[in-house]
Coordinates of C-alpha atoms in Angstrom, one line a residue:
Chain Z
M22 CA 69.3 17.8 0.9
A23 CA 67.0 20.8 1.5
D24 CA 68.4 24.3 2.2
S25 CA 69.3 24.2 5.9
R26 CA 68.1 27.7 6.4
R27 CA 64.6 26.9 5.3
P28 CA 62.7 24.5 7.6
L29 CA 61.5 21.2 6.0
L30 CA 58.1 21.5 7.5
E31 CA 56.5 24.7 8.7
L32 CA 53.2 25.1 10.5
V33 CA 51.7 28.6 10.9
G34 CA 48.6 29.0 13.0
V35 CA 47.4 25.5 12.5
R36 CA 44.1 24.6 14.1
F37 CA 42.1 21.5 14.0
G38 CA 38.8 20.4 15.4
F39 CA 36.1 17.7 15.3
P40 CA 32.4 18.5 14.9
A41 CA 31.9 17.9 18.6
R42 CA 35.0 19.9 19.6
P43 CA 35.7 22.5 17.0
D44 CA 38.7 24.0 18.8
F45 CA 40.4 20.7 19.8
L46 CA 43.9 21.6 18.7
G47 CA 45.9 24.8 18.1
P48 CA 47.0 27.2 17.2
V49 CA 50.3 25.5 16.6
D50 CA 53.3 27.2 15.1
L51 CA 56.2 24.9 14.4
A52 CA 59.3 24.7 12.2
I53 CA 61.0 21.4 11.7
S54 CA 64.4 21.4 10.0
A55 CA 66.6 18.7 8.6
G56 CA 68.4 16.6 11.1
E57 CA 66.2 17.6 14.0
C58 CA 64.5 15.1 16.3
W59 CA 61.2 16.4 17.7
G60 CA 59.4 14.9 20.6
I61 CA 55.7 15.6 21.1
V62 CA 54.9 15.2 24.8
G63 CA 51.7 15.7 26.8
P64 CA 49.0 14.0 28.7
N65 CA 46.5 11.6 27.2
G66 CA 44.0 13.5 25.0
A67 CA 46.3 16.5 24.6
G68 CA 46.2 16.2 20.8
K69 CA 49.6 14.6 20.3
S70 CA 48.5 12.0 17.8
T71 CA 46.2 14.5 16.1
L72 CA 49.1 16.8 15.6
L73 CA 51.2 14.0 14.2
R74 CA 48.4 13.0 11.8
I75 CA 48.1 16.5 10.6
L76 CA 51.8 16.5 9.9
A77 CA 51.4 13.3 8.0
G78 CA 48.6 14.8 5.8
L79 CA 46.0 12.3 7.1
L80 CA 44.0 15.1 8.7
R81 CA 43.5 18.5 7.1
P82 CA 43.8 21.5 9.4
I83 CA 40.8 23.9 9.6
H84 CA 42.9 27.0 9.8
G85 CA 46.5 27.8 9.1
T86 CA 49.0 26.6 6.6
I87 CA 51.5 23.8 6.5
K88 CA 54.4 24.2 4.1
L89 CA 56.5 21.3 3.0
G90 CA 59.7 22.9 1.7
A91 CA 58.5 25.5 -0.8
H92 CA 55.1 24.0 -1.3
K93 CA 51.9 24.1 0.6
L94 CA 51.1 20.6 1.9
S95 CA 47.5 20.8 0.8
S96 CA 48.6 21.5 -2.8
L97 CA 50.7 18.4 -3.1
S98 CA 49.3 15.1 -4.4
S99 CA 49.3 12.4 -1.8
C100 CA 52.0 10.5 -3.6
E101 CA 54.3 13.6 -3.8
R102 CA 53.7 14.1 -0.1
A103 CA 54.4 10.4 0.7
K104 CA 57.8 10.7 -1.1
Q105 CA 58.8 13.2 1.6
I106 CA 56.9 12.3 4.7
A107 CA 56.7 8.8 6.1
F108 CA 54.3 8.0 8.9
L109 CA 54.2 5.0 11.2
P110 CA 50.9 4.6 13.1
Q111 CA 50.9 3.4 16.7
H112 CA 49.2 0.1 15.9
L113 CA 51.2 -1.5 13.1
P114 CA 49.6 -4.4 11.3
R115 CA 51.1 -7.7 12.5
D116 CA 48.5 -10.2 11.4
V117 CA 49.2 -9.8 7.7
M118 CA 50.5 -12.9 5.9
F119 CA 53.2 -11.0 4.1
R120 CA 56.9 -11.8 4.5
A121 CA 59.2 -9.2 6.1
N122 CA 60.9 -8.2 2.8
E123 CA 57.5 -7.8 1.1
V124 CA 56.4 -5.4 3.7
V125 CA 59.6 -3.4 3.3
L126 CA 59.1 -3.4 -0.5
M127 CA 55.7 -1.9 0.0
G128 CA 57.4 1.2 1.4
R129 CA 58.4 2.0 -2.2
Y130 CA 54.7 2.5 -3.1
P131 CA 54.7 6.3 -3.6
H132 CA 57.8 6.1 -5.8
R133 CA 56.0 4.1 -8.5
S134 CA 52.8 5.3 -10.0
F135 CA 52.9 2.9 -13.0
G136 CA 53.7 -0.8 -13.2
L137 CA 52.9 -3.6 -10.9
F138 CA 56.3 -4.9 -9.8
E139 CA 59.3 -3.2 -8.2
S140 CA 62.4 -2.3 -10.2
A141 CA 66.0 -3.2 -9.5
N142 CA 66.5 0.2 -7.9
D143 CA 63.6 -0.5 -5.5
Q144 CA 65.3 -3.7 -4.5
K145 CA 68.6 -1.9 -3.9
V146 CA 66.9 0.7 -1.7
V147 CA 65.1 -2.0 0.2
M148 CA 68.4 -3.9 0.8
R149 CA 69.9 -0.8 2.2
A150 CA 67.0 -0.1 4.5
M151 CA 67.0 -3.6 5.8
A152 CA 70.8 -3.4 6.4
V153 CA 70.4 -0.2 8.4
T154 CA 67.7 -1.6 10.6
Q155 CA 69.4 -5.0 10.9
T156 CA 66.4 -6.8 9.5
E157 CA 68.1 -8.8 6.8
A158 CA 68.0 -12.0 8.8
L159 CA 64.2 -11.6 9.0
S160 CA 63.8 -11.1 5.3
G161 CA 62.0 -14.3 4.4
R162 CA 60.0 -14.6 7.7
H163 CA 56.3 -14.1 7.8
M164 CA 55.2 -11.0 9.8
T165 CA 53.0 -13.2 12.0
T166 CA 56.1 -15.0 13.3
L167 CA 58.0 -11.9 14.3
S168 CA 58.2 -10.6 17.9
G169 CA 56.9 -7.1 18.6
G170 CA 60.4 -5.6 18.4
E171 CA 61.3 -7.4 15.1
S172 CA 58.0 -6.4 13.5
Q173 CA 58.5 -2.8 14.4
R174 CA 62.0 -2.8 13.0
V175 CA 60.6 -4.2 9.7
H176 CA 58.1 -1.4 9.5
I177 CA 60.9 1.1 10.3
A178 CA 62.8 -0.4 7.4
A179 CA 59.7 0.1 5.2
A180 CA 59.6 3.7 6.2
F181 CA 63.3 4.1 5.4
A182 CA 62.7 2.4 2.0
Q183 CA 60.2 5.2 1.4
E184 CA 63.2 7.5 1.4
P185 CA 61.4 10.3 3.3
E186 CA 62.9 13.6 4.5
I187 CA 60.7 13.5 7.5
L188 CA 59.7 10.5 9.6
L189 CA 56.7 10.6 11.9
L190 CA 56.3 8.0 14.5
D191 CA 53.4 7.5 16.9
E192 CA 54.4 5.9 20.2
P193 CA 57.2 3.8 18.6
T194 CA 58.6 2.6 21.9
A195 CA 55.3 1.9 23.7
S196 CA 55.4 -1.9 23.3
L197 CA 59.1 -2.4 23.4
D198 CA 61.4 -3.4 26.2
I199 CA 64.2 -1.1 27.3
Q200 CA 66.8 -2.7 25.1
H201 CA 64.7 -2.5 21.9
Q202 CA 63.6 1.0 22.8
L203 CA 67.3 2.1 22.8
H204 CA 68.1 0.1 19.7
L205 CA 65.2 1.8 17.8
L206 CA 66.1 5.3 19.0
R207 CA 69.8 4.7 18.0
I208 CA 68.7 3.6 14.5
L209 CA 66.6 6.8 14.2
R210 CA 69.4 9.1 15.5
D211 CA 72.0 7.5 13.2
R212 CA 69.8 8.3 10.2
S213 CA 69.1 11.7 11.5
L214 CA 72.8 12.5 11.9
S215 CA 74.0 10.9 8.7
D216 CA 71.2 11.8 6.2
G217 CA 69.6 14.8 7.8
L218 CA 66.4 12.9 8.3
A219 CA 64.0 14.9 10.5
V220 CA 62.2 12.7 13.0
V221 CA 59.1 13.5 15.0
V222 CA 57.9 11.1 17.7
V223 CA 54.9 11.1 19.9
T224 CA 55.9 9.6 23.2
H225 CA 54.8 9.2 26.8
D226 CA 58.3 8.5 28.0
I227 CA 59.6 11.8 29.0
N228 CA 63.0 10.6 29.9
L229 CA 63.5 8.9 26.6
A230 CA 62.3 12.1 24.9
S231 CA 64.7 14.3 26.8
M232 CA 67.6 11.9 26.1
F233 CA 66.9 11.4 22.4
C234 CA 65.2 14.5 21.1
T235 CA 66.9 17.7 20.1
H236 CA 63.6 19.6 20.3
A237 CA 60.3 19.1 22.0
I238 CA 56.8 20.4 22.0
V239 CA 54.6 20.1 25.0
L240 CA 50.9 20.0 24.4
H241 CA 48.1 20.4 27.0
Q242 CA 44.5 20.3 26.2
G243 CA 45.2 21.1 22.6
R244 CA 47.4 24.1 23.3
V245 CA 51.1 24.4 22.9
V246 CA 52.6 24.9 26.4
A247 CA 56.2 25.1 25.4
A248 CA 58.3 24.3 22.3
G249 CA 61.9 24.5 21.5
N250 CA 65.2 22.9 22.6
T251 CA 64.5 19.9 24.7
S252 CA 66.6 21.2 27.7
D253 CA 64.5 24.4 27.7
V254 CA 61.2 22.7 27.3
I255 CA 61.2 19.5 29.3
T256 CA 61.7 20.9 32.8
P257 CA 60.0 20.0 36.1
A258 CA 58.2 23.3 36.1
V259 CA 56.5 22.7 32.7
L260 CA 55.7 19.1 33.4
D261 CA 54.3 19.9 36.8
A262 CA 51.9 22.3 35.2
V263 CA 50.9 19.9 32.4
F264 CA 50.7 16.5 34.1
G265 CA 49.8 17.7 37.6
V266 CA 52.5 15.5 39.0
T267 CA 55.4 16.7 41.1
L268 CA 58.7 15.6 39.7
S269 CA 62.2 15.4 41.0
V270 CA 65.2 15.7 38.9
A271 CA 68.1 13.3 39.3
N272 CA 71.3 13.1 37.4
A273 CA 71.9 9.8 35.7
P274 CA 74.9 8.1 37.4
G275 CA 78.0 8.5 35.4
N276 CA 76.4 10.9 32.9
E277 CA 76.0 14.3 34.5
E278 CA 74.4 15.9 31.4
N279 CA 71.5 13.5 31.4
Q280 CA 68.8 14.5 33.8
W281 CA 66.1 12.0 34.8
M282 CA 62.6 13.0 35.9
V283 CA 61.3 10.8 38.7
P284 CA 57.8 11.2 40.0
R285 CA 57.4 11.7 43.7
I286 CA 55.3 8.9 45.0
V287 CA 51.9 10.3 45.8
R288 CA 50.5 8.9 49.0
Chain V
M12 CA 51.4 -18.5 -13.6
A13 CA 52.5 -19.7 -17.0
L14 CA 51.9 -23.2 -16.0
C15 CA 48.4 -22.3 -14.9
S16 CA 47.6 -20.7 -18.2
L17 CA 48.9 -23.7 -20.1
A18 CA 46.6 -26.0 -18.0
L19 CA 43.7 -23.7 -18.8
I20 CA 44.3 -23.9 -22.5
A21 CA 44.6 -27.6 -22.2
L22 CA 41.2 -27.8 -20.5
L23 CA 39.6 -25.7 -23.3
L24 CA 41.2 -27.9 -25.9
I25 CA 39.8 -31.1 -24.6
S26 CA 36.4 -29.6 -23.7
P27 CA 34.7 -30.4 -27.1
G28 CA 35.3 -34.0 -26.4
V29 CA 33.9 -34.0 -22.9
G30 CA 30.2 -34.6 -22.5
T31 CA 27.5 -37.2 -22.0
E32 CA 27.6 -40.7 -23.5
S33 CA 25.0 -40.0 -26.2
A34 CA 27.6 -38.1 -28.3
S35 CA 31.0 -39.3 -27.5
F36 CA 34.0 -38.4 -29.7
G37 CA 37.5 -37.6 -29.0
W38 CA 38.6 -33.9 -28.6
W39 CA 41.5 -34.5 -31.0
D40 CA 39.1 -35.6 -33.7
A41 CA 36.8 -32.8 -33.0
W42 CA 39.5 -30.2 -33.5
R43 CA 40.8 -31.9 -36.6
A44 CA 37.3 -31.8 -38.1
K45 CA 36.9 -28.2 -37.0
L46 CA 40.1 -27.2 -38.7
G47 CA 38.8 -28.7 -42.0
I48 CA 41.0 -31.8 -41.9
E49 CA 39.4 -34.6 -43.8
I50 CA 38.0 -37.0 -41.3
S51 CA 35.6 -39.8 -41.6
A52 CA 32.4 -40.0 -39.6
D53 CA 33.6 -43.3 -38.3
E54 CA 36.5 -41.5 -36.6
I55 CA 34.5 -38.7 -35.1
L56 CA 31.8 -41.0 -33.7
Q57 CA 34.3 -43.5 -32.5
K58 CA 32.3 -46.4 -33.7
P59 CA 31.6 -47.9 -37.1
L60 CA 28.7 -46.3 -38.8
A61 CA 27.6 -49.8 -39.6
D62 CA 26.1 -49.9 -36.1
W63 CA 23.9 -46.9 -37.0
D64 CA 22.8 -48.0 -40.4
D65 CA 21.0 -51.2 -41.0
D66 CA 22.4 -51.8 -44.4
G67 CA 25.9 -50.8 -43.4
S68 CA 26.3 -48.3 -46.2
I69 CA 26.2 -44.5 -45.9
S70 CA 25.9 -41.7 -48.4
S71 CA 28.3 -38.8 -48.3
E72 CA 25.4 -36.4 -47.3
E73 CA 24.6 -38.5 -44.3
R74 CA 28.3 -38.6 -43.4
D75 CA 28.5 -34.8 -43.6
G76 CA 25.4 -34.6 -41.5
F77 CA 26.9 -36.7 -38.8
V78 CA 30.1 -34.7 -38.8
G79 CA 28.1 -31.4 -38.8
T80 CA 26.1 -32.6 -35.8
A81 CA 29.2 -33.6 -33.9
L82 CA 30.8 -30.3 -34.6
R83 CA 27.8 -28.4 -33.4
I84 CA 27.7 -30.4 -30.2
G85 CA 31.5 -30.1 -29.8
F86 CA 31.9 -26.5 -30.4
D87 CA 28.6 -24.6 -30.2
Q88 CA 27.6 -26.4 -27.1
R89 CA 30.5 -28.0 -25.2
L90 CA 33.2 -25.5 -26.0
A91 CA 30.9 -22.5 -25.6
R92 CA 29.7 -23.9 -22.3
S93 CA 33.3 -24.3 -21.1
L94 CA 34.2 -20.8 -22.2
N95 CA 31.2 -19.6 -20.3
A96 CA 32.2 -21.6 -17.2
L97 CA 35.7 -20.1 -17.6
Q98 CA 34.5 -16.5 -17.5
V99 CA 32.1 -17.1 -14.7
G100 CA 34.8 -18.9 -12.7
I101 CA 37.3 -16.2 -13.3
T102 CA 34.9 -13.5 -12.3
L103 CA 33.6 -15.1 -9.1
A104 CA 37.1 -16.0 -7.9
I105 CA 38.6 -12.6 -8.6
C106 CA 35.6 -10.8 -7.0
G107 CA 35.7 -13.1 -4.0
A108 CA 39.4 -12.5 -3.5
T109 CA 38.9 -8.7 -3.9
F110 CA 36.1 -8.6 -1.4
Q111 CA 38.0 -10.7 1.1
I112 CA 40.8 -8.1 0.9
L113 CA 38.5 -5.1 0.8
F114 CA 36.4 -6.0 3.7
R115 CA 39.3 -7.5 5.6
N116 CA 37.1 -10.5 6.2
I117 CA 38.0 -14.0 5.3
L118 CA 34.4 -15.0 5.0
A119 CA 33.6 -12.4 2.3
T120 CA 32.3 -13.7 -1.0
P121 CA 31.2 -11.9 -4.2
Y122 CA 27.6 -12.2 -2.8
T123 CA 28.4 -10.6 0.6
L124 CA 26.8 -7.3 -0.4
G125 CA 23.5 -9.0 -1.1
I126 CA 24.0 -9.3 -4.9
A127 CA 22.7 -12.9 -4.9
S128 CA 19.6 -12.2 -2.9
G129 CA 18.8 -9.1 -4.9
G130 CA 19.3 -11.0 -8.2
S131 CA 17.2 -13.9 -7.0
L132 CA 14.4 -11.5 -6.0
G133 CA 14.6 -9.8 -9.4
A134 CA 14.5 -13.1 -11.2
L135 CA 11.5 -14.2 -9.1
L136 CA 9.6 -11.0 -9.8
A137 CA 10.2 -11.4 -13.6
L138 CA 8.9 -14.9 -13.4
K139 CA 5.9 -14.0 -11.3
L140 CA 4.9 -11.0 -13.4
G141 CA 5.4 -13.0 -16.6
W142 CA 7.8 -10.6 -18.3
Q143 CA 8.8 -11.9 -21.7
F144 CA 11.3 -10.2 -23.8
A145 CA 14.9 -10.5 -24.8
L146 CA 17.5 -7.9 -25.5
L147 CA 21.2 -8.2 -26.4
G148 CA 21.2 -11.8 -25.4
M149 CA 19.7 -11.1 -22.0
S150 CA 16.3 -12.6 -21.2
A151 CA 13.7 -10.7 -19.2
L152 CA 14.7 -12.9 -16.3
A153 CA 18.3 -12.0 -16.6
F154 CA 17.5 -8.4 -17.0
S155 CA 15.4 -8.3 -13.9
A156 CA 17.9 -10.3 -11.9
F157 CA 20.7 -7.9 -13.0
G158 CA 18.5 -4.9 -12.0
G159 CA 17.7 -6.5 -8.6
A160 CA 21.4 -7.1 -7.9
L161 CA 22.4 -3.6 -8.9
A162 CA 19.6 -2.1 -6.8
V163 CA 20.8 -3.9 -3.8
V164 CA 24.4 -2.8 -4.3
G165 CA 23.3 0.8 -4.9
L166 CA 21.3 0.8 -1.7
V167 CA 24.2 -0.6 0.3
L168 CA 26.6 2.0 -1.2
L169 CA 24.1 4.8 -0.4
L170 CA 23.9 3.5 3.2
A171 CA 27.6 3.6 3.6
R172 CA 28.1 6.9 1.9
G173 CA 27.5 8.9 5.1
S174 CA 31.1 8.8 6.1
R175 CA 33.9 10.2 3.9
K176 CA 35.3 6.7 3.4
L177 CA 33.4 3.5 3.4
S178 CA 33.7 1.6 6.6
S179 CA 34.0 -2.0 5.7
N180 CA 31.9 -3.2 8.6
E181 CA 29.1 -0.8 7.7
L182 CA 29.2 -2.1 4.1
L183 CA 29.1 -5.7 5.4
L184 CA 26.3 -5.2 7.8
G185 CA 24.3 -3.2 5.2
G186 CA 24.8 -5.9 2.6
V187 CA 23.8 -8.7 4.9
T188 CA 20.7 -6.9 6.2
I189 CA 19.4 -6.0 2.7
G190 CA 20.2 -9.5 1.6
L191 CA 18.0 -10.8 4.5
F192 CA 15.3 -8.4 3.5
C193 CA 15.4 -9.7 -0.1
S194 CA 15.3 -13.3 1.2
A195 CA 12.2 -12.5 3.2
M196 CA 10.5 -10.9 0.2
M197 CA 11.3 -14.0 -1.8
M198 CA 9.7 -16.2 0.8
F199 CA 6.7 -13.9 0.6
V200 CA 6.4 -14.1 -3.2
T201 CA 7.2 -17.8 -3.2
S202 CA 4.4 -18.4 -0.7
I203 CA 1.9 -17.0 -3.1
S204 CA 3.4 -18.8 -6.1
S205 CA 2.4 -21.9 -7.9
E206 CA 4.3 -25.1 -7.5
R207 CA 5.8 -24.8 -10.9
E208 CA 7.1 -21.3 -10.3
T209 CA 8.5 -22.3 -6.9
F210 CA 10.3 -25.3 -8.4
F211 CA 11.7 -23.0 -11.1
I212 CA 13.0 -20.4 -8.7
V213 CA 14.5 -23.0 -6.4
R214 CA 16.4 -24.5 -9.3
W215 CA 17.4 -21.0 -10.5
M216 CA 18.9 -20.3 -7.1
M217 CA 21.0 -23.4 -7.2
G218 CA 22.9 -21.8 -10.1
S219 CA 23.4 -23.3 -13.5
L220 CA 25.4 -22.9 -16.6
D221 CA 22.6 -24.7 -18.6
P222 CA 20.6 -21.9 -20.1
V223 CA 23.6 -19.8 -21.2
R224 CA 24.0 -19.7 -24.9
T225 CA 26.8 -18.0 -26.8
L226 CA 25.0 -14.6 -27.1
A227 CA 24.1 -14.6 -23.4
G228 CA 27.6 -15.6 -22.5
A229 CA 29.0 -12.7 -24.6
S230 CA 26.5 -10.3 -22.9
M231 CA 28.5 -10.8 -19.7
L232 CA 31.8 -9.8 -21.2
P233 CA 31.3 -6.0 -21.0
F234 CA 30.7 -6.3 -17.3
V235 CA 33.2 -8.9 -16.3
V236 CA 36.2 -7.8 -18.3
P237 CA 36.6 -4.4 -16.7
A238 CA 36.6 -6.2 -13.3
W239 CA 39.4 -8.5 -14.4
V240 CA 41.5 -5.8 -15.8
G241 CA 40.8 -3.3 -13.0
M242 CA 41.5 -5.8 -10.2
F243 CA 44.7 -6.9 -11.9
C244 CA 45.9 -3.3 -12.0
A245 CA 44.8 -2.7 -8.4
G246 CA 47.2 -5.4 -7.1
R247 CA 49.7 -3.0 -5.6
A248 CA 47.1 -0.8 -4.1
L249 CA 45.3 -3.8 -2.6
N250 CA 48.6 -5.0 -1.0
Q251 CA 49.0 -1.6 0.5
Y252 CA 45.4 -1.5 1.7
R253 CA 46.1 -4.7 3.6
L254 CA 48.5 -2.9 5.9
G255 CA 45.7 -0.8 7.3
D256 CA 44.1 2.5 6.4
D257 CA 46.6 4.7 8.2
L258 CA 49.7 3.3 6.6
A259 CA 48.1 3.1 3.2
L260 CA 46.8 6.7 3.4
A261 CA 50.2 8.0 4.6
R262 CA 51.9 6.2 1.6
G263 CA 49.7 8.1 -0.8
L264 CA 47.0 5.6 -1.5
N265 CA 43.5 7.0 -2.0
V266 CA 41.7 4.4 0.2
A267 CA 38.2 5.8 -0.4
R268 CA 38.7 5.7 -4.2
L269 CA 40.1 2.2 -4.2
Q270 CA 37.1 1.0 -2.2
V271 CA 34.5 2.6 -4.4
V272 CA 36.2 1.5 -7.6
C273 CA 36.6 -2.1 -6.4
V274 CA 33.1 -2.4 -5.1
L275 CA 31.6 -0.9 -8.3
L276 CA 33.6 -3.1 -10.7
C277 CA 33.2 -6.3 -8.8
S278 CA 29.5 -5.7 -8.1
L279 CA 28.8 -5.1 -11.8
A280 CA 30.7 -8.2 -12.8
T281 CA 29.1 -10.4 -10.2
A282 CA 25.6 -9.0 -10.9
A283 CA 26.1 -9.9 -14.6
V284 CA 27.1 -13.4 -13.7
V285 CA 24.3 -13.9 -11.3
A286 CA 21.8 -12.6 -13.8
Q287 CA 22.8 -15.3 -16.4
C288 CA 23.8 -18.2 -14.2
G289 CA 22.2 -17.7 -10.8
P290 CA 24.1 -17.6 -7.6
I291 CA 26.8 -20.2 -8.2
G292 CA 28.3 -20.7 -4.8
F293 CA 31.6 -21.8 -3.3
V294 CA 34.0 -20.7 -6.1
G295 CA 34.2 -17.1 -4.8
L296 CA 34.8 -18.1 -1.2
V297 CA 37.2 -21.1 -1.4
V298 CA 39.3 -20.6 -4.6
P299 CA 40.9 -17.4 -3.3
H300 CA 41.7 -19.1 0.1
A301 CA 43.2 -22.1 -1.7
V302 CA 45.3 -19.9 -3.9
S303 CA 46.5 -17.7 -1.0
R304 CA 47.5 -20.9 0.9
L305 CA 49.5 -22.0 -2.1
I306 CA 51.2 -18.8 -3.2
G307 CA 50.9 -16.3 -0.4
P308 CA 48.9 -13.1 0.0
D309 CA 50.5 -10.9 -2.7
A310 CA 47.4 -9.5 -4.5
R311 CA 49.4 -9.0 -7.7
L312 CA 49.7 -12.8 -8.0
L313 CA 46.7 -13.8 -5.9
L314 CA 44.1 -12.2 -8.1
P315 CA 45.1 -13.5 -11.5
M316 CA 45.9 -16.9 -10.1
S317 CA 42.6 -17.1 -8.3
G318 CA 40.9 -16.1 -11.6
M319 CA 42.6 -18.9 -13.5
L320 CA 42.1 -21.5 -10.9
G321 CA 38.4 -20.4 -10.5
G322 CA 37.9 -20.7 -14.3
A323 CA 39.5 -24.2 -14.5
F324 CA 37.7 -25.3 -11.4
L325 CA 34.3 -24.3 -12.8
I326 CA 35.0 -26.0 -16.2
V327 CA 35.8 -29.3 -14.4
C328 CA 32.8 -28.9 -12.2
D329 CA 30.6 -28.3 -15.2
W330 CA 31.8 -31.5 -16.8
G331 CA 31.1 -33.2 -13.5
S332 CA 27.6 -31.8 -13.5
Q333 CA 26.9 -33.2 -16.9
I334 CA 28.4 -36.6 -16.5
A335 CA 27.4 -37.4 -12.9
L336 CA 23.7 -38.0 -13.3
P337 CA 23.8 -40.1 -16.5
M338 CA 26.5 -42.1 -14.7
V339 CA 24.3 -42.6 -11.6
G340 CA 21.4 -43.5 -13.9
W341 CA 23.6 -46.0 -15.8
A342 CA 24.9 -47.5 -12.5
T343 CA 21.5 -47.9 -10.9
G344 CA 19.6 -48.6 -14.1
Q345 CA 17.1 -45.8 -13.4
Q346 CA 16.0 -43.1 -15.7
M347 CA 17.0 -39.7 -14.3
E348 CA 14.5 -36.9 -14.5
S349 CA 17.1 -34.2 -15.0
A350 CA 20.1 -34.4 -17.3
T351 CA 22.5 -32.3 -15.2
L352 CA 23.3 -31.9 -11.6
P353 CA 23.1 -28.3 -10.3
I354 CA 26.6 -26.8 -10.6
G355 CA 26.5 -25.6 -7.0
V356 CA 26.3 -29.2 -5.8
V357 CA 29.3 -30.2 -7.9
T358 CA 31.5 -27.2 -6.8
A359 CA 30.9 -28.2 -3.2
L360 CA 31.4 -31.9 -3.8
I361 CA 34.7 -31.4 -5.6
G362 CA 35.9 -28.3 -3.8
V363 CA 35.2 -29.1 -0.2
P364 CA 37.4 -32.2 0.1
I365 CA 40.3 -30.5 -1.8
F366 CA 40.0 -27.5 0.4
L367 CA 39.8 -29.5 3.6
I368 CA 43.0 -31.4 2.6
L369 CA 44.7 -28.0 2.0
L370 CA 43.5 -26.8 5.4
R371 CA 45.0 -29.8 7.1
T372 CA 48.3 -30.1 5.2
R373 CA 49.2 -26.4 5.1
P374 CA 48.4 -24.9 8.4
A375 CA 48.2 -21.2 8.6
Q376 CA 51.3 -19.4 9.9
P377 CA 51.4 -19.7 13.7
A378 CA 50.6 -16.5 15.5
S379 CA 53.5 -15.5 17.7

């Protein structure tokens, strides 16, 4: 495991833009350490997914540096990067004819630059990943026959099989019912606590974020409004300013630490 | 996979013995003769030589002459033809499978990028302008067709180059549009051509393994073999590519490079095949589908198996194309004008029923 003093992933003055909007995002300064769960929160179009894709190495920042451990992210080959960072896009492929275990095996891709078929060690890692995500029973099923929640768990298993130190997820709970949402978040938190996996999720569900994430970053129109411990960041004052919605805070019954944000009905 | 290769070898073994009635001899005898085992002309021609010679006797020179002729037919023609059908079938099936994955489109074929139309236009121009030369086993016609096919692919790639990575839809649209343009040009040139030229180009576009001699067949190898090897090695990457660009990129796959390499290798191979044999249809579309229905979508198995099945399929179709017309002629008692059926007709006649049965008996996985 990486030195706990040094952050796994460090962003300094990162900016990103499109030709039409050169100052779309940034500057963003962020330090993500092992075992932390970061939530990226903000309105539509605030740059949440863009930030996540920059972290995944899919987009290259225009300014600023990203350091992965001791190395600059841009100096690593894409396979070296993929050994440490796994990314699950919002829209996961579900119409592929592969079986679930084949999809999980594909998570081993960056670990093998030569040879066509997976080794015994790959198989072992995959078995473990499927056990953790409780997808063993789905192993021989075709992806097209799985429900949304099952399919997502299979892809999470593939991400675990990639053995990353950082896992990035874009709206992982968006299409899941409440039971599957909690199940998914529990799997992620377990990995985070046991293996020191750093997790970054983009989410619209503020309550889920405040319940699950240790840290949060709030984006608004490409700027960082607040970042830090979840309890300091996800507050009615910040959210009022960002979303333009007045929120009330309620304590969850039976769990006084857990605060729930409830929008006041606008008439 | 091992079973498939065995079946292929078996096909090649019996191929010297398969052909039209006028020279019928068993494949076993042919191989024995080839390997220098003493064999009588009676055996290889499967009928007493007495039938051939009025006086019933035969000198040893005549006998050797018969055996020599039989060997030439068996190996220089029939086996060479089958080997040629094999490499064409392998190439078309592998390229078809690759393009179906690459364009994420089940209707993609090796000709989707306009290679067939470009090649046909090239061939037509060579014919029209009366070019006559031969180089390295390629005739002027083949050269021109090859050039036409490559020009089209180059144009399509140039069109799609605008973005950092090739968008498969742009490629498809570009290929189809340029293909249509080539077709229009062909109609134009055909409209001012003589009947004989028109007939020739129509026959050319049906595809044929007829004119391909050993040297011409070998001239394809430098183009098709890199595609076979390259696509086999790209199996894992193509699997990953199927999961979508985002996931593939995040896992360290260089999507843009994969696309360019695959398009280049497959286009070169397909262009070489089209140049020699014309646009033989159906193999590149249906064989990969049939194989993926049988063994699943894993590209590491799908591509080699498609290649083997495509090769075997085309060998059998080639036999069919040689045997069918003489048989029809024999049955109806009519003299046929042409000796062989266009290979495209046979691939469809044999392949369509088989594929339809597959489609019915092995339904695609139900969408949930």
